[in-house]
Amino acid sequence: MAPIVTAAVEGPTDEAVAGRLITHVGAEMGPVHGKQGKPHLRQHVGGYNNAAHHAPWLVLVDLDREAGCAPPLCDAWLPAPAPGLCFRVAVRAVEAWLLADQEALAAFLGVARKRIPGQPEVLDDPKSTMVNLARTSRRKAIREDMVPRQGSGRSVGPAYPSRLIEFISGHWRPDVAAKRADSLARTIRCLRRLVEAAP
């Protein structure tokens, strides 16, 4: 029987990434907590850590612009993580992990592969990069779903999360992406350690 990993995430896109990674390492996704943004996760991370003394947990958060790199954020949020907790930080957002699978993302978006940045973790705003790539898509449906409508005041299109979830679930290759995203590679290694240590 596959180990069950409980997760806590910021929102639906992160939930899809967490689920894809947990199954990728041979475990099953358990209950998913949070899903109300980053401040909510920070408020409850101590409780998640306590629970990780008894069962495997993954807490996934975007670095955004909160710190220059992941370690200061980890120290500020949770200086003493439980052995059963993977507290992982996507640099700077999970979109960078998706951009890191250049070939699959180019095919999904309908853009040339050379337009996908080769070092997604150095981008200041991976979400904007994703939206701007979608803006150049050859596929009208991608442009309509992922690019905000003029005057909407929104940063993403109306079906941006569901399009990313479609990509994560059916096209994204974590091991390929991990070669271009070190924070993703570390997350996969952490989850594999959790699975190996599970009873």
Coordinates of N, CA and C in Angstrom, one line a residue:
M1 N 0.8 -1.2 0.0 CA 0.0 0.0 0.0 C 0.9 1.3 0.0
A2 N 0.6 2.2 -0.9 CA 1.4 3.4 -1.0 C 1.2 4.3 0.2
P3 N 2.3 4.9 0.7 CA 2.2 5.9 1.8 C 1.2 7.0 1.4
I4 N 0.6 7.6 2.4 CA -0.3 8.7 2.2 C 0.4 10.0 2.7
V5 N 0.5 11.0 1.8 CA 1.1 12.3 2.2 C 0.0 13.4 2.3
T6 N -0.2 14.0 3.4 CA -1.1 15.1 3.6 C -0.4 16.4 3.1
A7 N -1.1 17.3 2.5 CA -0.5 18.5 1.9 C -1.2 19.8 2.5
A8 N -0.5 20.9 2.4 CA -1.0 22.2 2.7 C -0.4 23.1 1.6
V9 N -1.3 23.9 0.9 CA -0.9 24.7 -0.2 C -1.6 26.0 -0.2
E10 N -1.1 26.9 -1.1 CA -1.7 28.2 -1.2 C -3.0 28.2 -1.9
G11 N -3.1 27.4 -3.0 CA -4.3 27.5 -3.9 C -4.4 26.3 -4.8
P12 N -5.3 26.4 -5.8 CA -5.6 25.2 -6.6 C -4.4 24.8 -7.5
T13 N -3.7 25.7 -8.0 CA -2.5 25.4 -8.9 C -1.5 24.6 -8.1
D14 N -1.2 25.1 -6.9 CA -0.2 24.5 -6.0 C -0.7 23.1 -5.6
E15 N -2.0 23.0 -5.4 CA -2.6 21.7 -5.0 C -2.4 20.7 -6.1
A16 N -2.5 21.1 -7.4 CA -2.3 20.2 -8.5 C -0.8 19.8 -8.6
V17 N 0.1 20.7 -8.3 CA 1.5 20.4 -8.4 C 1.8 19.5 -7.2
A18 N 1.3 19.7 -6.0 CA 1.6 18.9 -4.9 C 1.1 17.4 -5.2
G19 N -0.1 17.3 -5.7 CA -0.6 16.0 -6.0 C 0.2 15.3 -7.1
R20 N 0.6 16.0 -8.1 CA 1.4 15.4 -9.2 C 2.8 14.9 -8.6
L21 N 3.4 15.7 -7.7 CA 4.7 15.3 -7.2 C 4.5 14.1 -6.2
I22 N 3.5 14.1 -5.4 CA 3.3 13.0 -4.5 C 3.1 11.7 -5.2
T23 N 2.3 11.7 -6.2 CA 2.1 10.5 -7.0 C 3.3 10.1 -7.8
H24 N 4.1 11.1 -8.2 CA 5.3 10.9 -8.9 C 6.3 10.1 -8.1
V25 N 6.3 10.3 -6.8 CA 7.3 9.6 -5.9 C 6.7 8.3 -5.4
G26 N 5.5 7.9 -5.9 CA 4.9 6.6 -5.5 C 4.0 6.6 -4.3
A27 N 3.6 7.8 -3.8 CA 2.7 8.0 -2.7 C 1.3 8.4 -3.2
E28 N 0.4 8.4 -2.2 CA -0.9 8.9 -2.5 C -1.2 10.2 -1.8
M29 N -1.9 11.1 -2.5 CA -2.3 12.4 -1.9 C -3.4 12.2 -0.8
G30 N -3.1 12.7 0.4 CA -4.1 12.6 1.5 C -4.9 13.9 1.5
P31 N -5.5 14.3 2.6 CA -6.2 15.5 2.7 C -5.4 16.7 2.3
V32 N -6.0 17.8 1.7 CA -5.2 19.0 1.4 C -5.8 20.1 2.2
H33 N -4.9 20.8 2.9 CA -5.3 21.9 3.8 C -4.8 23.2 3.2
G34 N -5.3 24.3 3.9 CA -4.9 25.6 3.4 C -5.8 26.1 2.3
K35 N -5.2 26.3 1.1 CA -5.9 26.8 -0.1 C -6.6 28.1 0.1
Q36 N -6.1 28.9 1.0 CA -6.7 30.2 1.2 C -5.6 31.3 1.2
G37 N -4.5 31.0 0.4 CA -3.4 32.0 0.3 C -2.3 31.8 1.2
K38 N -1.2 32.6 1.0 CA 0.0 32.5 1.7 C -0.1 32.9 3.2
P39 N -0.8 34.0 3.5 CA -1.0 34.3 5.0 C -1.6 33.2 5.8
H40 N -2.6 32.6 5.2 CA -3.3 31.5 5.9 C -2.3 30.3 6.2
L41 N -1.5 30.0 5.2 CA -0.5 28.9 5.4 C 0.4 29.3 6.5
R42 N 0.9 30.5 6.5 CA 1.9 30.9 7.6 C 1.2 30.8 9.0
Q43 N 0.0 31.2 9.0 CA -0.7 31.2 10.3 C -0.9 29.8 10.9
H44 N -1.0 28.8 10.0 CA -1.2 27.4 10.4 C 0.0 26.5 10.3
V45 N 1.1 27.0 9.9 CA 2.2 26.1 9.6 C 2.7 25.4 10.9
G46 N 2.6 26.0 12.0 CA 3.0 25.3 13.3 C 2.1 24.1 13.5
G47 N 0.8 24.2 13.3 CA -0.1 23.0 13.4 C 0.3 21.9 12.4
Y48 N 0.6 22.3 11.2 CA 1.0 21.3 10.2 C 2.2 20.6 10.7
N49 N 3.2 21.4 11.2 CA 4.4 20.8 11.7 C 4.2 19.8 12.8
N50 N 3.3 20.2 13.7 CA 2.9 19.2 14.8 C 2.4 17.9 14.3
A51 N 1.5 18.0 13.3 CA 0.9 16.9 12.7 C 1.9 16.0 12.0
A52 N 3.0 16.6 11.5 CA 4.0 15.9 10.7 C 4.9 15.0 11.7
H53 N 4.7 15.1 13.0 CA 5.4 14.2 13.9 C 4.7 12.8 13.9
H54 N 3.5 12.8 13.3 CA 2.8 11.5 13.3 C 2.5 10.9 11.9
A55 N 2.7 11.7 10.9 CA 2.4 11.3 9.5 C 3.1 12.2 8.5
P56 N 3.4 11.7 7.3 CA 4.1 12.5 6.3 C 3.2 13.7 5.8
W57 N 3.9 14.9 5.7 CA 3.2 16.1 5.2 C 4.1 16.8 4.2
L58 N 3.5 17.5 3.3 CA 4.1 18.4 2.4 C 3.5 19.7 2.5
V59 N 4.2 20.8 2.8 CA 3.8 22.2 2.8 C 4.5 22.9 1.7
L60 N 3.8 23.4 0.8 CA 4.3 24.0 -0.4 C 3.9 25.5 -0.5
V61 N 4.9 26.4 -0.6 CA 4.7 27.8 -0.6 C 5.6 28.5 -1.7
D62 N 5.0 29.5 -2.3 CA 5.8 30.3 -3.2 C 6.8 31.3 -2.5
L63 N 8.0 31.4 -3.0 CA 8.9 32.4 -2.4 C 8.4 33.8 -2.7
D64 N 7.9 34.0 -3.9 CA 7.5 35.4 -4.3 C 8.6 36.4 -4.1
R65 N 8.3 37.5 -3.5 CA 9.4 38.5 -3.2 C 9.6 38.6 -1.7
E66 N 9.2 37.6 -0.9 CA 9.2 37.7 0.5 C 10.7 37.6 1.0
A67 N 11.6 37.0 0.3 CA 13.0 36.9 0.7 C 13.8 36.7 -0.6
G68 N 15.1 36.9 -0.4 CA 16.0 36.8 -1.6 C 16.2 35.3 -2.1
C69 N 16.0 34.4 -1.1 CA 16.1 33.0 -1.4 C 15.3 32.2 -0.4
A70 N 15.3 30.9 -0.6 CA 14.4 30.1 0.2 C 14.8 30.0 1.7
P71 N 16.1 29.8 2.0 CA 16.4 29.5 3.5 C 15.9 30.6 4.4
P72 N 16.0 31.9 4.1 CA 15.5 32.9 5.1 C 14.0 32.7 5.4
L73 N 13.3 32.4 4.3 CA 11.8 32.2 4.5 C 11.6 31.0 5.4
C74 N 12.3 29.9 5.1 CA 12.1 28.7 5.9 C 12.5 29.0 7.4
D75 N 13.5 29.7 7.6 CA 13.9 30.0 9.0 C 12.9 30.9 9.7
A76 N 12.3 31.8 8.9 CA 11.3 32.7 9.5 C 10.0 32.0 9.8
W77 N 9.6 31.1 8.9 CA 8.3 30.5 9.1 C 8.4 29.3 10.0
L78 N 9.5 28.5 9.9 CA 9.5 27.2 10.6 C 11.0 26.8 10.9
P79 N 11.6 27.3 11.9 CA 13.0 27.0 12.1 C 13.3 25.6 12.5
A80 N 12.3 24.8 13.0 CA 12.6 23.5 13.4 C 11.5 22.5 12.8
P81 N 11.6 22.2 11.6 CA 10.6 21.4 10.9 C 10.7 19.9 11.5
A82 N 9.5 19.3 11.6 CA 9.5 17.9 12.0 C 10.1 17.0 11.0
P83 N 10.6 15.8 11.4 CA 11.2 14.9 10.4 C 10.2 14.5 9.3
G84 N 9.0 14.4 9.7 CA 8.0 14.0 8.7 C 7.4 15.1 7.8
L85 N 8.0 16.2 7.9 CA 7.5 17.4 7.1 C 8.5 17.8 6.0
C86 N 8.0 17.8 4.8 CA 8.7 18.5 3.7 C 8.1 19.9 3.6
F87 N 8.8 20.9 4.1 CA 8.4 22.3 4.0 C 9.2 22.9 2.8
R88 N 8.6 23.0 1.7 CA 9.3 23.4 0.5 C 8.8 24.7 -0.1
V89 N 9.8 25.4 -0.7 CA 9.6 26.8 -1.2 C 9.8 26.8 -2.7
A90 N 8.9 27.1 -3.5 CA 9.1 27.2 -5.0 C 9.7 28.6 -5.3
V91 N 10.8 28.6 -6.0 CA 11.5 29.8 -6.4 C 11.1 30.2 -7.8
R92 N 10.5 31.4 -8.0 CA 9.8 32.2 -7.0 C 8.3 31.9 -6.9
A93 N 7.9 31.0 -7.8 CA 6.5 30.6 -7.8 C 6.4 29.2 -8.5
V94 N 5.4 28.5 -8.3 CA 5.3 27.1 -8.9 C 5.3 27.3 -10.5
E95 N 4.9 28.4 -11.0 CA 4.9 28.6 -12.4 C 6.4 28.3 -13.0
A96 N 7.4 28.7 -12.2 CA 8.8 28.4 -12.6 C 9.0 27.0 -12.8
W97 N 8.4 26.1 -12.0 CA 8.6 24.7 -12.1 C 7.9 24.2 -13.4
L98 N 6.8 24.8 -13.8 CA 6.1 24.4 -15.0 C 6.9 24.9 -16.2
L99 N 7.4 26.1 -16.2 CA 8.2 26.6 -17.2 C 9.5 25.8 -17.5
A100 N 9.9 25.1 -16.4 CA 11.2 24.3 -16.5 C 11.0 23.1 -17.4
D101 N 9.8 22.7 -17.7 CA 9.6 21.6 -18.7 C 9.3 22.3 -20.0
Q102 N 10.3 22.8 -20.7 CA 10.2 23.7 -21.9 C 9.4 23.0 -23.0
E103 N 9.8 21.8 -23.3 CA 9.3 21.1 -24.5 C 7.8 20.9 -24.3
A104 N 7.4 20.3 -23.1 CA 6.0 20.0 -22.9 C 5.1 21.3 -22.8
L105 N 5.7 22.3 -22.2 CA 4.9 23.6 -22.1 C 4.8 24.3 -23.4
A106 N 5.8 24.3 -24.2 CA 5.7 24.9 -25.6 C 4.6 24.2 -26.4
A107 N 4.6 22.9 -26.3 CA 3.5 22.2 -27.1 C 2.2 22.5 -26.5
F108 N 2.0 22.5 -25.2 CA 0.7 22.8 -24.6 C 0.2 24.2 -24.9
L109 N 1.1 25.2 -24.8 CA 0.7 26.6 -25.1 C 0.6 26.9 -26.5
G110 N 1.3 26.1 -27.4 CA 1.3 26.5 -28.8 C 2.2 27.6 -29.1
V111 N 3.4 27.6 -28.5 CA 4.5 28.6 -28.7 C 5.8 27.9 -29.1
A112 N 6.7 28.6 -29.7 CA 8.0 28.0 -30.0 C 8.8 27.7 -28.7
R113 N 9.5 26.6 -28.7 CA 10.2 26.2 -27.5 C 11.2 27.3 -27.1
K114 N 11.8 28.0 -28.1 CA 12.9 28.9 -27.8 C 12.3 30.1 -27.0
R115 N 11.0 30.3 -27.0 CA 10.5 31.4 -26.2 C 10.4 31.1 -24.7
I116 N 10.5 29.9 -24.4 CA 10.4 29.5 -22.9 C 11.8 29.8 -22.3
P117 N 11.8 30.6 -21.2 CA 13.1 30.9 -20.6 C 13.8 29.6 -20.1
G118 N 15.1 29.6 -20.3 CA 15.9 28.4 -19.9 C 16.2 28.3 -18.4
Q119 N 16.2 29.4 -17.7 CA 16.5 29.4 -16.3 C 15.3 30.1 -15.6
P120 N 14.2 29.3 -15.4 CA 13.0 29.9 -14.8 C 13.1 30.4 -13.4
E121 N 14.0 29.9 -12.6 CA 14.1 30.3 -11.2 C 14.8 31.6 -11.1
V122 N 15.3 32.2 -12.1 CA 15.9 33.6 -12.0 C 14.9 34.6 -12.4
L123 N 13.7 34.2 -12.8 CA 12.7 35.2 -13.2 C 12.1 35.9 -12.0
D124 N 11.9 37.2 -12.1 CA 11.3 37.9 -11.0 C 9.8 37.5 -10.8
D125 N 9.1 37.3 -11.9 CA 7.7 37.0 -11.8 C 7.3 35.9 -12.8
P126 N 7.5 34.7 -12.5 CA 7.2 33.6 -13.4 C 5.7 33.6 -13.9
K127 N 4.8 34.1 -13.0 CA 3.4 34.1 -13.5 C 3.2 35.1 -14.6
S128 N 3.8 36.2 -14.6 CA 3.7 37.2 -15.7 C 4.4 36.6 -17.0
T129 N 5.5 35.9 -16.8 CA 6.1 35.2 -17.9 C 5.2 34.2 -18.6
M130 N 4.5 33.4 -17.7 CA 3.5 32.4 -18.2 C 2.4 33.1 -19.0
V131 N 1.9 34.2 -18.4 CA 0.8 34.9 -19.1 C 1.3 35.5 -20.4
N132 N 2.5 36.1 -20.4 CA 3.0 36.7 -21.7 C 3.3 35.6 -22.8
L133 N 3.7 34.4 -22.3 CA 3.8 33.3 -23.3 C 2.5 33.0 -23.9
A134 N 1.5 32.9 -23.0 CA 0.1 32.5 -23.5 C -0.4 33.6 -24.5
R135 N 0.0 34.8 -24.3 CA -0.4 36.0 -25.1 C 0.1 35.8 -26.6
T136 N 1.2 35.0 -26.7 CA 1.7 34.8 -28.1 C 1.3 33.4 -28.6
S137 N 0.4 32.8 -28.0 CA 0.0 31.4 -28.4 C -0.6 31.4 -29.8
R138 N -0.4 30.4 -30.5 CA -1.0 30.2 -31.8 C -2.5 29.7 -31.6
R139 N -2.8 29.3 -30.4 CA -4.1 28.8 -30.1 C -5.0 29.8 -29.4
K140 N -6.1 30.2 -30.1 CA -7.0 31.2 -29.6 C -7.5 30.9 -28.2
A141 N -7.9 29.6 -28.0 CA -8.5 29.2 -26.7 C -7.5 29.4 -25.6
I142 N -6.2 29.2 -25.8 CA -5.2 29.5 -24.8 C -5.1 31.0 -24.5
R143 N -5.1 31.8 -25.5 CA -5.1 33.2 -25.3 C -6.3 33.7 -24.5
E144 N -7.5 33.2 -24.9 CA -8.7 33.6 -24.2 C -8.8 33.2 -22.8
D145 N -8.3 32.0 -22.5 CA -8.4 31.4 -21.2 C -7.3 32.0 -20.2
M146 N -6.1 32.2 -20.7 CA -5.0 32.5 -19.8 C -4.6 34.0 -19.7
V147 N -5.0 34.8 -20.7 CA -4.6 36.2 -20.8 C -5.7 37.1 -20.3
P148 N -5.5 38.0 -19.4 CA -6.6 38.9 -18.9 C -7.2 39.7 -20.0
R149 N -8.5 39.9 -19.9 CA -9.1 40.7 -20.8 C -8.8 42.2 -20.6
Q150 N -8.7 43.0 -21.6 CA -8.4 44.4 -21.5 C -9.4 45.1 -20.6
G151 N -8.9 45.8 -19.6 CA -9.8 46.5 -18.7 C -10.4 45.7 -17.6
S152 N -10.0 44.4 -17.5 CA -10.5 43.6 -16.4 C -9.9 43.9 -15.1
G153 N -8.7 44.5 -15.1 CA -8.0 44.8 -13.9 C -7.4 43.5 -13.3
R154 N -7.4 42.4 -13.9 CA -6.9 41.1 -13.4 C -5.5 40.9 -14.0
S155 N -4.7 40.0 -13.3 CA -3.4 39.7 -13.8 C -3.3 38.5 -14.6
V156 N -4.4 37.7 -14.6 CA -4.5 36.5 -15.4 C -5.9 36.3 -16.0
G157 N -6.0 35.5 -17.0 CA -7.2 35.2 -17.7 C -8.2 34.4 -16.8
P158 N -9.5 34.3 -17.3 CA -10.5 33.7 -16.5 C -10.3 32.2 -16.2
A159 N -9.6 31.5 -17.1 CA -9.4 30.1 -16.9 C -7.9 29.7 -16.7
Y160 N -7.2 30.7 -16.2 CA -5.7 30.5 -16.0 C -5.4 29.3 -15.1
P161 N -6.0 29.2 -13.9 CA -5.7 28.1 -13.0 C -6.1 26.8 -13.6
S162 N -7.3 26.7 -14.3 CA -7.7 25.4 -14.8 C -6.8 25.0 -16.0
R163 N -6.3 25.9 -16.8 CA -5.4 25.6 -17.9 C -4.1 25.0 -17.3
L164 N -3.6 25.7 -16.2 CA -2.4 25.2 -15.6 C -2.6 23.8 -15.0
I165 N -3.7 23.6 -14.4 CA -4.0 22.3 -13.8 C -4.1 21.2 -14.9
E166 N -4.7 21.6 -16.0 CA -4.7 20.6 -17.2 C -3.3 20.3 -17.6
F167 N -2.4 21.3 -17.7 CA -1.0 21.0 -18.0 C -0.3 20.1 -17.0
I168 N -0.5 20.4 -15.7 CA 0.1 19.7 -14.7 C -0.3 18.2 -14.7
S169 N -1.6 18.0 -14.8 CA -2.2 16.7 -14.7 C -1.8 15.8 -15.9
G170 N -1.8 16.4 -17.1 CA -1.6 15.6 -18.3 C -0.4 15.7 -19.1
H171 N 0.5 16.7 -18.8 CA 1.6 17.0 -19.7 C 2.9 17.2 -19.0
W172 N 2.9 17.8 -17.8 CA 4.1 18.2 -17.1 C 4.9 17.0 -16.6
R173 N 6.2 17.0 -16.8 CA 7.1 15.9 -16.4 C 8.1 16.4 -15.3
P174 N 7.8 16.1 -14.1 CA 8.6 16.6 -13.0 C 10.1 16.3 -13.0
D175 N 10.4 15.1 -13.4 CA 11.9 14.8 -13.5 C 12.6 15.6 -14.6
V176 N 11.9 15.9 -15.7 CA 12.5 16.8 -16.7 C 12.6 18.2 -16.2
A177 N 11.6 18.7 -15.6 CA 11.6 20.1 -15.1 C 12.6 20.2 -14.0
A178 N 12.8 19.2 -13.2 CA 13.7 19.3 -12.0 C 15.2 19.6 -12.5
K179 N 15.5 19.3 -13.8 CA 16.9 19.6 -14.3 C 17.1 21.1 -14.4
R180 N 16.0 21.9 -14.5 CA 16.1 23.3 -14.7 C 15.6 24.1 -13.5
A181 N 15.2 23.4 -12.5 CA 14.6 24.1 -11.3 C 15.1 23.4 -10.0
D182 N 16.1 24.0 -9.4 CA 16.7 23.3 -8.3 C 15.7 23.2 -7.1
S183 N 14.9 24.2 -6.9 CA 13.9 24.0 -5.8 C 12.9 22.9 -6.0
L184 N 12.6 22.6 -7.2 CA 11.8 21.5 -7.6 C 12.6 20.2 -7.3
A185 N 13.8 20.1 -7.7 CA 14.6 18.9 -7.5 C 14.7 18.6 -6.0
R186 N 14.9 19.6 -5.2 CA 15.0 19.4 -3.8 C 13.7 18.9 -3.2
T187 N 12.6 19.4 -3.7 CA 11.3 19.0 -3.3 C 11.0 17.5 -3.6
I188 N 11.4 17.1 -4.8 CA 11.3 15.7 -5.2 C 12.1 14.8 -4.3
R189 N 13.4 15.2 -4.0 CA 14.2 14.4 -3.1 C 13.7 14.3 -1.7
C190 N 13.1 15.4 -1.2 CA 12.5 15.4 0.1 C 11.3 14.5 0.2
L191 N 10.5 14.5 -0.8 CA 9.3 13.6 -0.9 C 9.8 12.2 -1.0
R192 N 10.8 11.9 -1.7 CA 11.3 10.5 -1.8 C 11.8 10.0 -0.5
R193 N 12.5 10.9 0.3 CA 12.9 10.5 1.6 C 11.7 10.2 2.5
L194 N 10.7 11.0 2.4 CA 9.5 10.8 3.2 C 8.9 9.4 2.9
V195 N 8.8 9.1 1.6 CA 8.2 7.9 1.2 C 9.0 6.7 1.7
E196 N 10.3 6.8 1.6 CA 11.2 5.7 2.0 C 11.1 5.5 3.5
A197 N 10.9 6.5 4.2 CA 10.9 6.4 5.7 C 9.5 6.0 6.2
A198 N 8.5 6.1 5.4 CA 7.1 5.7 5.8 C 7.0 4.3 6.2
P199 N 6.3 4.0 7.3 CA 6.2 2.5 7.7 C 5.4 1.7 6.7

